[in-house]
PDB file of C-alpha atoms in Angstrom:
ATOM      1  CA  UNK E 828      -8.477  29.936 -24.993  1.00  0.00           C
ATOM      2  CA  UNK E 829     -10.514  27.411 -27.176  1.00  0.00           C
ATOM      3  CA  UNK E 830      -8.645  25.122 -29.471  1.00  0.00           C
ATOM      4  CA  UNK E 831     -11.162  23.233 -31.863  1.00  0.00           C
ATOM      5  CA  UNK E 832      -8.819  19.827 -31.098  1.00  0.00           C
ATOM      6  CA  UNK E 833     -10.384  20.304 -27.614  1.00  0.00           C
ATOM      7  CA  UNK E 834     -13.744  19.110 -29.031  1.00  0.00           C
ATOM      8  CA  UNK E 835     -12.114  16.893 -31.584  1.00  0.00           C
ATOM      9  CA  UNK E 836      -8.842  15.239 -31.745  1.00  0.00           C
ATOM     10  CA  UNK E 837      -8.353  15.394 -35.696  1.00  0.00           C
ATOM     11  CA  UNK E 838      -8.316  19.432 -36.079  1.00  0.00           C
ATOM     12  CA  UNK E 839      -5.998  22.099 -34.181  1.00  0.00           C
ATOM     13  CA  UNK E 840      -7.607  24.826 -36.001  1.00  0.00           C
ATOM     14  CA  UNK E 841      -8.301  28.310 -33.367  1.00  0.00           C
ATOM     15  CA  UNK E 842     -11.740  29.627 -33.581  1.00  0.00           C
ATOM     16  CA  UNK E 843     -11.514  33.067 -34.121  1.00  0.00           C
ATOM     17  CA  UNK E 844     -13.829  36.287 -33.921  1.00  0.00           C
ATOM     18  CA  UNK E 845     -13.301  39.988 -35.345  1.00  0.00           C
ATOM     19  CA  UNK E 846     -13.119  42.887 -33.109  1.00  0.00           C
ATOM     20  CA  UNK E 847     -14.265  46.490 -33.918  1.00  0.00           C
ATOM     21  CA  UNK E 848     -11.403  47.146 -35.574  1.00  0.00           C
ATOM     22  CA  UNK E 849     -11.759  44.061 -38.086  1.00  0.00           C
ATOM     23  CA  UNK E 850      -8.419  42.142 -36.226  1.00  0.00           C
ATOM     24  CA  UNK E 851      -9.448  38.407 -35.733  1.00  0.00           C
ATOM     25  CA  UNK E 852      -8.566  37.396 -32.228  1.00  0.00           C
ATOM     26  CA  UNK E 853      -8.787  33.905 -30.883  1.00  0.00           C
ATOM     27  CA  UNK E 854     -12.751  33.368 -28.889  1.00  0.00           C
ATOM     28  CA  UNK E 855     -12.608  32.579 -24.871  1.00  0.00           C
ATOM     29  CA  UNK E 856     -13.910  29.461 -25.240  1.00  0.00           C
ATOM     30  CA  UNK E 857     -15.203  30.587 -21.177  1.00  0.00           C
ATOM     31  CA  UNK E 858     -17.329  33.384 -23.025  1.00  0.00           C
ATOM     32  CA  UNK E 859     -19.677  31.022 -25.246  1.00  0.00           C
ATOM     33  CA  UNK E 860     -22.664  29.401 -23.419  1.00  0.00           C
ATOM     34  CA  UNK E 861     -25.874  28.476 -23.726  1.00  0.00           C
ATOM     35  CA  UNK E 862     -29.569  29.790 -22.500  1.00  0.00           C
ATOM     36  CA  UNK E 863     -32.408  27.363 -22.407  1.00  0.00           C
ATOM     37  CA  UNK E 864     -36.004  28.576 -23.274  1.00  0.00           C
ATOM     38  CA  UNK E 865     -38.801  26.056 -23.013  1.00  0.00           C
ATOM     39  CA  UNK E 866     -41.239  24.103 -24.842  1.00  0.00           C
ATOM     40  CA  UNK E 867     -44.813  23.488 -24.028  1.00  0.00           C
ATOM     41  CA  UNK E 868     -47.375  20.952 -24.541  1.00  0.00           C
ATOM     42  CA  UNK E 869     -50.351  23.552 -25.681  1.00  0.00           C
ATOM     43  CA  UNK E 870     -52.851  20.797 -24.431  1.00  0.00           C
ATOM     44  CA  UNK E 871     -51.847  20.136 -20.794  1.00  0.00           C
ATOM     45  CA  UNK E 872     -49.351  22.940 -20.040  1.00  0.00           C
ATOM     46  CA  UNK E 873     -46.733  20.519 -19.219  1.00  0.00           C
ATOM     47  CA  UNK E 874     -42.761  21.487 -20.226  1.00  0.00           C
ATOM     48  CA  UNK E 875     -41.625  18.527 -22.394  1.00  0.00           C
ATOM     49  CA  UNK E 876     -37.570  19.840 -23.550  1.00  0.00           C
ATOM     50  CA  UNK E 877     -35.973  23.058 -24.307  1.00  0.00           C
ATOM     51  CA  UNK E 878     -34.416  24.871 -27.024  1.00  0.00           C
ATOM     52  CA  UNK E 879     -30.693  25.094 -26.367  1.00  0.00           C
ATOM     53  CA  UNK E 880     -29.277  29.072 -27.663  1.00  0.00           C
ATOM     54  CA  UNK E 881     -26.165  29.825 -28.336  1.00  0.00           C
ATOM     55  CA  UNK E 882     -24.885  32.743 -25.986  1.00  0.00           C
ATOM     56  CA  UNK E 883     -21.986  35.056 -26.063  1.00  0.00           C
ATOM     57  CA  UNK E 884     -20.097  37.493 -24.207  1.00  0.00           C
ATOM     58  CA  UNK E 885     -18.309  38.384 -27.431  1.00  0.00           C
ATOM     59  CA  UNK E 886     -21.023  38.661 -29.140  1.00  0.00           C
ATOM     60  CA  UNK E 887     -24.645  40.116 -27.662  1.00  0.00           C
ATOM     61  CA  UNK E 888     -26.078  39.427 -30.951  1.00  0.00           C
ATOM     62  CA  UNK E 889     -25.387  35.409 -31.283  1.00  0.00           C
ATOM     63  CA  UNK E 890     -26.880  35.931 -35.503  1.00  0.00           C
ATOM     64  CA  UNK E 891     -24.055  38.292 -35.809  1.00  0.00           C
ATOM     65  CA  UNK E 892     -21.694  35.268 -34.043  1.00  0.00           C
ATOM     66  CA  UNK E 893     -22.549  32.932 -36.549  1.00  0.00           C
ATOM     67  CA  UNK E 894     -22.358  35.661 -39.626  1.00  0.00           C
ATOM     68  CA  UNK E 895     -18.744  36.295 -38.007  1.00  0.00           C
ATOM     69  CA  UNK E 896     -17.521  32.529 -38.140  1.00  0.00           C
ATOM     70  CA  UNK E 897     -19.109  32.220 -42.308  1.00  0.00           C
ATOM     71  CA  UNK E 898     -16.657  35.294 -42.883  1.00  0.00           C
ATOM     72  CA  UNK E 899     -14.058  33.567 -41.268  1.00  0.00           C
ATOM     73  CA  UNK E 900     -14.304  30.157 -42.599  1.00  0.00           C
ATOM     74  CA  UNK E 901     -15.405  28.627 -39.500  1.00  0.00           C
ATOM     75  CA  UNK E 902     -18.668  28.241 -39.548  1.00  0.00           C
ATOM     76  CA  UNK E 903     -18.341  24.044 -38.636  1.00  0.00           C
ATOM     77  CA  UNK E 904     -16.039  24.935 -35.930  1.00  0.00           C
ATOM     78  CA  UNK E 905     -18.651  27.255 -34.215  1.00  0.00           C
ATOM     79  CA  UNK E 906     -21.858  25.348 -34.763  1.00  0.00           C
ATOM     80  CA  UNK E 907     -20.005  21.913 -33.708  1.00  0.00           C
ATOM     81  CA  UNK E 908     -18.705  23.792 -30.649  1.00  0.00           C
ATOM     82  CA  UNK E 909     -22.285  24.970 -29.815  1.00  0.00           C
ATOM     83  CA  UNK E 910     -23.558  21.630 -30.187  1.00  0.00           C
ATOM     84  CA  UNK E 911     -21.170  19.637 -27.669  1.00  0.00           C
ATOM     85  CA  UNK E 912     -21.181  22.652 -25.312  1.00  0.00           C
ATOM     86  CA  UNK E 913     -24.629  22.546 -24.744  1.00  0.00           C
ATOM     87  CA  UNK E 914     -24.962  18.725 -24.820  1.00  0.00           C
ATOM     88  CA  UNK E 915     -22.156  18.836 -22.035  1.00  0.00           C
ATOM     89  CA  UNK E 916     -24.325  21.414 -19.927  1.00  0.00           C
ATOM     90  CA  UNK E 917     -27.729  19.574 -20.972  1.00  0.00           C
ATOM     91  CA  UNK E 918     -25.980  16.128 -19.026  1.00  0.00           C
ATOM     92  CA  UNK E 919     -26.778  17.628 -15.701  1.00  0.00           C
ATOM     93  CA  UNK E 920     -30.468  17.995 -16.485  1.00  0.00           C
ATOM     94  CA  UNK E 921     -31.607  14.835 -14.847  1.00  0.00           C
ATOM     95  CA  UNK E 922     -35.420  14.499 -16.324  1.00  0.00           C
ATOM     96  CA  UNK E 923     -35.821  12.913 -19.880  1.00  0.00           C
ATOM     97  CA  UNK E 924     -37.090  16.240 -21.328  1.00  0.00           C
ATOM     98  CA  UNK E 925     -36.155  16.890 -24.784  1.00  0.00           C
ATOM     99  CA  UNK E 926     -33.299  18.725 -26.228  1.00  0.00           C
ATOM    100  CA  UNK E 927     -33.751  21.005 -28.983  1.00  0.00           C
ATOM    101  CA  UNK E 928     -30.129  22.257 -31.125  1.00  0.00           C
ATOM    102  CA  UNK E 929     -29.463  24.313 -33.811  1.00  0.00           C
ATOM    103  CA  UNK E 930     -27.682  23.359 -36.397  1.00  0.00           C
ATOM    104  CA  UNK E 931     -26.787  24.362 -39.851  1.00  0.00           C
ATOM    105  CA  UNK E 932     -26.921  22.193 -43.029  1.00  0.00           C
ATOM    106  CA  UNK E 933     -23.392  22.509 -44.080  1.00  0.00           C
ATOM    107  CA  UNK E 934     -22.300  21.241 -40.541  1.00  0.00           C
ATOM    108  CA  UNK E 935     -23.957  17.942 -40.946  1.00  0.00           C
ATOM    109  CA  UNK E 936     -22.923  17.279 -44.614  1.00  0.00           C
ATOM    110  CA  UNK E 937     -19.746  18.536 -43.811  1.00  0.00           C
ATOM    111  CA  UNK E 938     -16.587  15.482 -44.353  1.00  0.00           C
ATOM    112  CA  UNK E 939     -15.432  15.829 -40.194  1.00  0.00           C
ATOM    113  CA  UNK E 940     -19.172  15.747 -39.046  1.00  0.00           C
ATOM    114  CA  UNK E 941     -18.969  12.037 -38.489  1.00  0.00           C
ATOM    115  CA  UNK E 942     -15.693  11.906 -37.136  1.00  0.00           C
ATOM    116  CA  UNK E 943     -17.304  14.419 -34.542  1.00  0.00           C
ATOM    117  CA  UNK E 944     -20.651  12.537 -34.361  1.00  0.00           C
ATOM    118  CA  UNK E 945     -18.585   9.394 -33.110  1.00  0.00           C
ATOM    119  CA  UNK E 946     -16.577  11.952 -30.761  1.00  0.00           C
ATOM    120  CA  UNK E 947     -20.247  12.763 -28.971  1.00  0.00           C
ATOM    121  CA  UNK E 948     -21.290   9.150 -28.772  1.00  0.00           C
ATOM    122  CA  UNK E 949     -17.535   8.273 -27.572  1.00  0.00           C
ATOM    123  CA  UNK E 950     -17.843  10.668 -24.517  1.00  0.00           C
ATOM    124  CA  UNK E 951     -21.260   9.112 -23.913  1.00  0.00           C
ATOM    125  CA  UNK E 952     -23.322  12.609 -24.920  1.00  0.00           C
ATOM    126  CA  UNK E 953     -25.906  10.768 -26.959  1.00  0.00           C
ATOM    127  CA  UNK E 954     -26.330   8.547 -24.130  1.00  0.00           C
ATOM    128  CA  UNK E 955     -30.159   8.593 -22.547  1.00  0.00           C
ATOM    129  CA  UNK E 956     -30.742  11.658 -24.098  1.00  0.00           C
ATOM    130  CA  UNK E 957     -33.660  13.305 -26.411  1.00  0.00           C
ATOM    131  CA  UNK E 958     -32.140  15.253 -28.714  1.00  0.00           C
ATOM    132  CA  UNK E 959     -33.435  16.519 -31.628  1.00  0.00           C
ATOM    133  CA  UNK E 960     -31.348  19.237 -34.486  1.00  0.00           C
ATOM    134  CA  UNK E 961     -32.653  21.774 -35.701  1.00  0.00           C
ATOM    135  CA  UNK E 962     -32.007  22.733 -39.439  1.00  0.00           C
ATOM    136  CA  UNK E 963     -32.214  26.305 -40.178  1.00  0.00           C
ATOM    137  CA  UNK E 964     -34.319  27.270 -43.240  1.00  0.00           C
ATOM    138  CA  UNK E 965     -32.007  30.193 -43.504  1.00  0.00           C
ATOM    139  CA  UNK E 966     -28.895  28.178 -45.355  1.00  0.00           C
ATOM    140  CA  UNK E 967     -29.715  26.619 -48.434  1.00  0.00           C
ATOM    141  CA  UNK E 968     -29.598  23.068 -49.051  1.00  0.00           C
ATOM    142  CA  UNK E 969     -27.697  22.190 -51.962  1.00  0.00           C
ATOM    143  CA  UNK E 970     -27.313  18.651 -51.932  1.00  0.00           C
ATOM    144  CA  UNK E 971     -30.362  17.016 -50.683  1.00  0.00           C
ATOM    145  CA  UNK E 972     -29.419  13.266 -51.425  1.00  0.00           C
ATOM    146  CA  UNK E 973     -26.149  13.721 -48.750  1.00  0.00           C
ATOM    147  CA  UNK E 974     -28.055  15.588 -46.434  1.00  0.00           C
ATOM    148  CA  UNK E 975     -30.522  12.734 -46.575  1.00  0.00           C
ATOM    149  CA  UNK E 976     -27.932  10.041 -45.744  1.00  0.00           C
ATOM    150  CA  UNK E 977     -26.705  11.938 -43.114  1.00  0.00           C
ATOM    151  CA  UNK E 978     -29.796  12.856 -41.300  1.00  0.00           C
ATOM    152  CA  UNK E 979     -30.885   8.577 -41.549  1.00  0.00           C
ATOM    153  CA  UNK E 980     -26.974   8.449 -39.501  1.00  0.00           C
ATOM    154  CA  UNK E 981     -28.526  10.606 -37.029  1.00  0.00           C
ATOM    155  CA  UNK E 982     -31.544   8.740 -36.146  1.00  0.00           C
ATOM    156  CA  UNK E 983     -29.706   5.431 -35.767  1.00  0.00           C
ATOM    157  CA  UNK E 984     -28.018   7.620 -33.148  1.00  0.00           C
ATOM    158  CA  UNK E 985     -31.433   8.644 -31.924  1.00  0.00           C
ATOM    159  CA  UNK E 986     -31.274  11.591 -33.337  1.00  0.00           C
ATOM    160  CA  UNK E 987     -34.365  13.598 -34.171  1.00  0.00           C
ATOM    161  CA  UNK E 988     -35.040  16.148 -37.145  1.00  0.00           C
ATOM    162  CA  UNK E 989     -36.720  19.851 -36.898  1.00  0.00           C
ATOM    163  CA  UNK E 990     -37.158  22.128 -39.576  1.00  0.00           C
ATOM    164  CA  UNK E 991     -36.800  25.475 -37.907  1.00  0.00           C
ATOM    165  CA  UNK E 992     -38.416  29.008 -38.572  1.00  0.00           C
ATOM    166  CA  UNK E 993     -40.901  27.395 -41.192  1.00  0.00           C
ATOM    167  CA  UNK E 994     -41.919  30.101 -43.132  1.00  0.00           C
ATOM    168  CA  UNK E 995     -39.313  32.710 -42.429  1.00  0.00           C
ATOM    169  CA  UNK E 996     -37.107  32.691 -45.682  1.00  0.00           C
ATOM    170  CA  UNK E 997     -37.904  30.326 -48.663  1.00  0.00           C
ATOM    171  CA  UNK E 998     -40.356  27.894 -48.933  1.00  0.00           C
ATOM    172  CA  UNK E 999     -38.817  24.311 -48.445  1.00  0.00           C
ATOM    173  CA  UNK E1000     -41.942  22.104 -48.787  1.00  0.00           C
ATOM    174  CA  UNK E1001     -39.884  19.737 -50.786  1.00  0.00           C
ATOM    175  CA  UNK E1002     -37.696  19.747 -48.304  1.00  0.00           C
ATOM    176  CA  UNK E1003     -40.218  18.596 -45.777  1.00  0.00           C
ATOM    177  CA  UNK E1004     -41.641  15.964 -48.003  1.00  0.00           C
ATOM    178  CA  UNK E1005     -37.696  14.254 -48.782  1.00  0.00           C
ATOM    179  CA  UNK E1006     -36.444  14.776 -45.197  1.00  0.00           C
ATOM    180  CA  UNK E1007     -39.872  14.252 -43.010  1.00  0.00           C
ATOM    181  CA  UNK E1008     -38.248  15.870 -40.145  1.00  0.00           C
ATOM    182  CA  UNK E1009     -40.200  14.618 -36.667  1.00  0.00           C
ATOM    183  CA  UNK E1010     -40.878  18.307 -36.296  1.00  0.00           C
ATOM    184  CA  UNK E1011     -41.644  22.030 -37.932  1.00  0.00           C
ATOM    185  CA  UNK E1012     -41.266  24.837 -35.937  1.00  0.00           C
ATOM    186  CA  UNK E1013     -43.493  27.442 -37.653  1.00  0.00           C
ATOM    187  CA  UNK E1014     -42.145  30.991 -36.825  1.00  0.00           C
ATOM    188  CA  UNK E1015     -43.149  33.691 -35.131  1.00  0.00           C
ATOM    189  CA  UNK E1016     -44.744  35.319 -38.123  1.00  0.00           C
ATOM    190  CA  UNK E1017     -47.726  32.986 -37.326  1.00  0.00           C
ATOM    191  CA  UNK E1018     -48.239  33.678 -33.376  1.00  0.00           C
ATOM    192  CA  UNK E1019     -47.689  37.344 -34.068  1.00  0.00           C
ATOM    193  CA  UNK E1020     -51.686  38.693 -33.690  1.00  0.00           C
ATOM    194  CA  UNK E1021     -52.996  35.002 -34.496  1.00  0.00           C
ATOM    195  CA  UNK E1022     -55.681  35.798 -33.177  1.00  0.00           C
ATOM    196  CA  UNK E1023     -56.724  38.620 -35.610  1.00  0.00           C
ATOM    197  CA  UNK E1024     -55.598  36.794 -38.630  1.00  0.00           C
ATOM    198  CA  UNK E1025     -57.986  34.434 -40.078  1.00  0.00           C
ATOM    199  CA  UNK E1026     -56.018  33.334 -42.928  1.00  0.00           C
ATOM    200  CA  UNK E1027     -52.682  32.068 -40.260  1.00  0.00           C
ATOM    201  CA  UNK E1028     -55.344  30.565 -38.642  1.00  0.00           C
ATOM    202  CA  UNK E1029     -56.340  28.743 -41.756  1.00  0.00           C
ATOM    203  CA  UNK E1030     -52.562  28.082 -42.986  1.00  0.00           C
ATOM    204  CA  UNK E1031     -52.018  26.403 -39.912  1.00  0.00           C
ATOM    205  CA  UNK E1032     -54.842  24.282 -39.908  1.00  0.00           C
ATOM    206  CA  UNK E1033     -53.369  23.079 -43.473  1.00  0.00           C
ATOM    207  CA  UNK E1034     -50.185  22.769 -41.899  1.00  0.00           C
ATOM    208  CA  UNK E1035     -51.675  20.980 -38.694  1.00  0.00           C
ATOM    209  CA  UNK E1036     -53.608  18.292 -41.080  1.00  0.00           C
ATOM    210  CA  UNK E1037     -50.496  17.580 -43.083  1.00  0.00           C
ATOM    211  CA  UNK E1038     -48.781  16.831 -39.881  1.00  0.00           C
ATOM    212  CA  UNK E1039     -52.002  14.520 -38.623  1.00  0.00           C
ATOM    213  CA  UNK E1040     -51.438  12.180 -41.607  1.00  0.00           C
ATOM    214  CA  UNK E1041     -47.716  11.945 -41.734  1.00  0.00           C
ATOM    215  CA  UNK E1042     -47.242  12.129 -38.125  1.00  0.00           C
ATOM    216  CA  UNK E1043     -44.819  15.450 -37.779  1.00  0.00           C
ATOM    217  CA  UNK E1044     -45.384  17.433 -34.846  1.00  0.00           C
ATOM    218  CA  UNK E1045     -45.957  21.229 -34.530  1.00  0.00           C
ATOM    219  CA  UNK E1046     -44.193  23.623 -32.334  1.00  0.00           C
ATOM    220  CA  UNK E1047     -45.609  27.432 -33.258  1.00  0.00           C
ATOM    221  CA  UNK E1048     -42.677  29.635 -32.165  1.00  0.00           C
ATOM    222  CA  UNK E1049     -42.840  33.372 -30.584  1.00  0.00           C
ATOM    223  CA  UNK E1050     -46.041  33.230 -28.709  1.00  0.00           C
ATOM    224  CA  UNK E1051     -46.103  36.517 -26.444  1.00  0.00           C
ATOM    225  CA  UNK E1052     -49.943  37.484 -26.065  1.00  0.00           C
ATOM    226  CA  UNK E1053     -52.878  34.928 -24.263  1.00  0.00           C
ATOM    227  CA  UNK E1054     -54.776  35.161 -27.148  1.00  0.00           C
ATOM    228  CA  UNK E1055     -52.766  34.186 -29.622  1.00  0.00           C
ATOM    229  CA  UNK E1056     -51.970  31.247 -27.099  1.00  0.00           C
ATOM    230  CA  UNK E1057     -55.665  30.594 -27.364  1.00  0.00           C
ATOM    231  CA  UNK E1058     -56.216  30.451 -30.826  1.00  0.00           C
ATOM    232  CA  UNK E1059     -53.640  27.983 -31.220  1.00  0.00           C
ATOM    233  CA  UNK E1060     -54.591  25.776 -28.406  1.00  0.00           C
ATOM    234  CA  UNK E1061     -58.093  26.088 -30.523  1.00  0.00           C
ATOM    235  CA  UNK E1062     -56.557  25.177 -33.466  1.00  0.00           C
ATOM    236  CA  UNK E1063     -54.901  21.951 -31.618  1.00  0.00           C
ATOM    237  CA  UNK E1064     -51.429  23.241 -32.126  1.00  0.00           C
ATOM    238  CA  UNK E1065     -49.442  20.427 -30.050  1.00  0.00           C
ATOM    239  CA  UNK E1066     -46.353  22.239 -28.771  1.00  0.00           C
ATOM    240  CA  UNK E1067     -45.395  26.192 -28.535  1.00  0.00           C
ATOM    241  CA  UNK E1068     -42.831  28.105 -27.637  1.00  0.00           C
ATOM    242  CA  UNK E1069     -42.296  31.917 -26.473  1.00  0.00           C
ATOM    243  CA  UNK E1070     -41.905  34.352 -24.167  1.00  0.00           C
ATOM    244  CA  UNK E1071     -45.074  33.938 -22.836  1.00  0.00           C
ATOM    245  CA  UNK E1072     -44.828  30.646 -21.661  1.00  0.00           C
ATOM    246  CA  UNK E1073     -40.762  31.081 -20.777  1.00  0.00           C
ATOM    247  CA  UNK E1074     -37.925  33.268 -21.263  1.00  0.00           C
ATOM    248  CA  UNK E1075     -34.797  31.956 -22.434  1.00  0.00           C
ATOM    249  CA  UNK E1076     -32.243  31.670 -19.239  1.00  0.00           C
ATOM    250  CA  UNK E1077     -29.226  29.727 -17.770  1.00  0.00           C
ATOM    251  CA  UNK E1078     -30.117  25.735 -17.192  1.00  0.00           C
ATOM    252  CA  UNK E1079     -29.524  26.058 -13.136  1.00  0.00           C
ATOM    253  CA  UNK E1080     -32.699  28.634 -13.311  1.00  0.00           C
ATOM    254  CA  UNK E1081     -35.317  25.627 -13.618  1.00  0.00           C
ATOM    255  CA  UNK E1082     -33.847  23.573 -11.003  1.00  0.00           C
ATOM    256  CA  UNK E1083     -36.944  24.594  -8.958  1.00  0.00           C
ATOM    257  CA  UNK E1084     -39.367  24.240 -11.372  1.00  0.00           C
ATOM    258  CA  UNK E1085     -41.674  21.905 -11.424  1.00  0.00           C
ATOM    259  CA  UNK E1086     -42.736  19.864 -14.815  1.00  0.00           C
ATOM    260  CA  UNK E1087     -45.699  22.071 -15.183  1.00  0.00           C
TER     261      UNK E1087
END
């Protein structure tokens, strides 16, 4: 049974989940896990990292996981737990490929996000690897100044920044200008029929050009057709992701594979 205090010393707290018939019973820590789905460089077809996704056998829905731990109050216990559970499984991966997380907002401003930042670098899972967090545009972010300071603590640990699902909910731009995260992940609104849409095509060239100058990178999410893969490798989109050019699965499944 998972016991936060397992992760970090200073909390004893249970992470719980609701059943069908609403009683909250303590989560197998056993049951959570992570699939890793790849991302390409669009230019020379060569894998450079993943992006690490929360699995459950609690939950086959992992958005109704996370809506499950806000209910409950636990919201930091889940997304920290995510984050050292795949960072533990992500050690094995012997390459210097790059680590993509989720990670809500909250978590990081949160007042025990340092203590557990320190508990990662103390077990040596920061160590020699590319990681970079991924904020979700879907929580608000209320106080931009504290998110700020944390996110500059992060890249002193190495730490890199992604805005995630660009474009989904509300627009953030001044979130993009304040933070400058290293990367925005537009989503899959954009590689759905990019190739019959001239004015994506056109908002990601704006995108793309913004980028250029202030030296973000691009990762267009949900790619699933060739064509749309060859718009954006006409539109010099740097990085993509999508079932078309991988399938989420279990870290042991690209043991084989080679780097391209």
């Amino acid at each position: 049974m998972f016991y936060y205090c397992k992760v970090s010393e200073y909390s004893s707290r249970s992470l719980f989940c609701s059943n069908k018939g609403g009683i909250s019973v303590p989560i197998n820590e056993g049951n959570i896990y992570h699939h890793f789905q790849p991302i390409f460089s669009l230019k020379d077809k060569k894998r450079i990292g993943y992006e690490g996704l929360l699995r459950s056998n609690d939950f086959s829905n992992p958005e109704l996981f996370f809506q499950q731990a806000i209910i409950n109050n636990q919201l930091f216990q889940l997304d920290t737990l995510s984050v050292y559970k795949a960072l533990k499984t992500f050690r094995t991966n012997e390459s210097n490929e790059k680590l993509f997380l989720n990670i809500f907002p909250s978590t990081i401003i949160h007042h025990e996000f340092l203590e557990f930042l320190n508990k990662l670098a103390t077990e040596k899972l920061l160590l020699n690897q590319n990681i970079t967090f991924e904020l979700s545009e879907v929580e608000t972010v209320r106080d931009l100044a504290q998110l700020k300071e944390r996110i500059a603590i992060l890249r002193n640990y190495g730490i890199s920044i992604a805005f995630d699902d660009v474009g989904k909910g509300k627009a953030y731009i001044q979130d993009i200008i304040e933070l400058d995260p290293e990367y925005i992940k537009l989503d899959r609104y954009f590689s759905q029929d990019l190739h019959r849409s001239e004015k994506k095509q056109a908002f990601i060239y704006l995108i793309l050009e913004y980028c250029r100058r202030y030296n973000n990178r691009v990762i267009l999410e949900g790619i699933e057709t060739v064509e749309d893969l060859q718009i954006a490798q006409s539109l010099s989109v740097p990085l993509g992701q999508g079932f078309l050019l991988g399938r989420p699965q279990l870290l042991t499944n690209y043991a084989d594979v080679s780097n391209g």
